[in-house]
Amino acid sequence: MERYYFDHNATTPVSPEVLEDVVAALRDVPGNASSIHFFGQAAKQQLELGRRRTAALIHCDSRELVLLSGGTEADNLAIQGAVRAGKSRVRHVITTSIEHPAVLGTCAHLEREAISVTRVKVGSSGVVDPQEIRRALRPETALITVMHANNELGTLQPIREIAIIAREAGVPFHVDGVQAAGKIPVDVKGLGVDLYSISGHKFYAPKGAGALYVRKGTKMESLMFGGKHERERRPGTENVPGVVGLGRAAQSARENLAVEAERLTALRNRLENGILDRIPACGVNGRSPRTPNTTNIYFDGIEGEALVIALDLKGFAVSSGSACSSGSVEPSHVLLAIGLPPERARASLRFSLGRSNDDQQVDALIDAVAESVAHLRKLSPTYASA
Ligand code: PLP
């Protein structure tokens, strides 16, 4: 059976050019990038090339990047590091109700240390109102953290507007850019943010390689202690092959961004319109400006998990929420936050497209979704009686 992958927001496969560079690094670059001999210097060169290419993707100076293991670590370092660097004894953090668990979990951890957290609500659009962020500010606010693109809906947040508010208030601003970098143009200087998290495995680099942009002058404490790597912000022997892959993937993403974004938008719209035309009682969640590759659709009367399994049996990989929380029976916190009733949140699927998808695959997916939804609805007493 042919299998088709429509879950690129969970992770992406390593692209051929990235694989080639990573294998070459594993084979030919055995040194520790901190060693002063030939092998160490060769590794250092590769590390710095990867860093420069990654920096170019988000338009920062390569010296402002901390290389680390991925989005969760970047979010933890940014949030905990910036809040702990705050001088006052009473501290407050502003975030939103639709963040990824990497941010919400870190904020919950800070709450256990008596740091207060405001989770700003979002409307049905899936987009936070910057004025709500302004209203949440307190004299003791130590950090604002808001995601750039939502992982479940793809909705884009008004980062530039929030950055202006943060700057006026003199509060550092962190952005979880894990679902934005590589999909839409990102210019951290133009956006005016202080901290920005990215993760390579969302744009065809290997898992376990990511970066945190830290604007020069931003105060941030380290969370780990050891050697002097990454300007003492993230000690530990550098993952040279991972950074080589990260850099190469960043370069490819940057070169192909405009063309791929246009292609994926057309493909996503084809999928969305195909499903909406063919299937009754379904609709798009959070229909605001979104990343080109993402759509989230509810199908009344079905269980999202059952539809994921039905589609998997037909060879299509999709998701009923973020990969980090799948397996839980709780409906998605993002869908609840935008006002969906729990049964509709449980009846929703995320489709996230990527490089390997084409028109034919999308048409086959539409057929499979239509068949599976019709079949599951036949078995559903609630839908039949609705
Ligand atoms: N932030 C967002 C918005 C994400 O979508 C993810 C992963 O799904 C993460 C953070 C965590 O990134 P990583 O898997 O690299 O730890």
Short mmCIF file of C-alpha atoms and ligand atoms in Angstrom, two decimals, residues 9-11 69-75 99-103 147-152 176-180 197-202 208-210 322-324 350, ligand 1:
data_model
loop_
_atom_site.label_atom_id
_atom_site.label_comp_id
_atom_site.label_asym_id
_atom_site.label_seq_id
_atom_site.Cartn_x
_atom_site.Cartn_y
_atom_site.Cartn_z
CA ASN A 9 3.48 20.06 11.64
CA ALA A 10 4.34 17.05 13.82
CA THR A 11 7.64 16.57 12.04
CA SER A 69 18.26 20.53 20.76
CA GLY A 70 14.99 21.98 19.44
CA GLY A 71 11.83 23.91 20.17
CA THR A 72 11.10 22.63 23.66
CA GLU A 73 14.59 23.45 24.88
CA ALA A 74 14.58 26.84 23.15
CA ASP A 75 11.23 27.75 24.75
CA GLU A 99 0.51 28.10 23.07
CA HIS A 100 2.27 24.78 22.59
CA PRO A 101 2.79 22.63 25.71
CA ALA A 102 6.49 23.57 25.57
CA VAL A 103 5.46 27.11 26.54
CA MET A 147 3.77 31.96 19.40
CA HIS A 148 4.21 33.12 15.78
CA ALA A 149 2.16 30.37 14.10
CA ASN A 150 -0.15 28.02 15.95
CA ASN A 151 0.74 24.35 15.48
CA GLU A 152 -2.85 23.09 15.30
CA ASP A 176 7.86 30.52 19.74
CA GLY A 177 8.55 30.48 16.02
CA VAL A 178 8.75 26.70 15.68
CA GLN A 179 5.81 26.47 13.24
CA ALA A 180 6.68 29.65 11.36
CA SER A 197 12.70 29.74 19.09
CA ILE A 198 13.13 27.50 16.04
CA SER A 199 13.33 23.74 15.53
CA GLY A 200 15.01 22.03 12.57
CA HIS A 201 12.77 18.96 12.37
CA LYS A 202 9.84 21.15 11.34
CA GLY A 208 17.39 17.16 17.92
CA ALA A 209 18.73 20.37 16.35
CA GLY A 210 17.30 23.84 16.85
CA SER A 322 -0.46 18.17 18.44
CA ALA A 323 1.71 15.05 18.44
CA CYS A 324 2.83 15.88 21.98
CA ARG A 350 -5.33 18.73 11.46
N1 PLP B 1 6.46 24.93 19.75
C1 PLP B 1 5.59 24.60 18.78
C2 PLP B 1 4.64 25.63 18.27
C3 PLP B 1 5.58 23.30 18.25
O1 PLP B 1 4.72 22.99 17.28
C4 PLP B 1 6.50 22.35 18.75
C5 PLP B 1 6.50 20.96 18.26
O2 PLP B 1 5.49 20.45 17.82
C6 PLP B 1 7.39 22.75 19.77
C7 PLP B 1 7.34 24.04 20.24
C8 PLP B 1 8.39 21.79 20.34
O3 PLP B 1 9.45 21.62 19.44
P1 PLP B 1 10.41 20.34 19.52
O4 PLP B 1 9.61 19.17 19.04
O5 PLP B 1 11.54 20.67 18.61
O6 PLP B 1 10.84 20.19 20.93
#
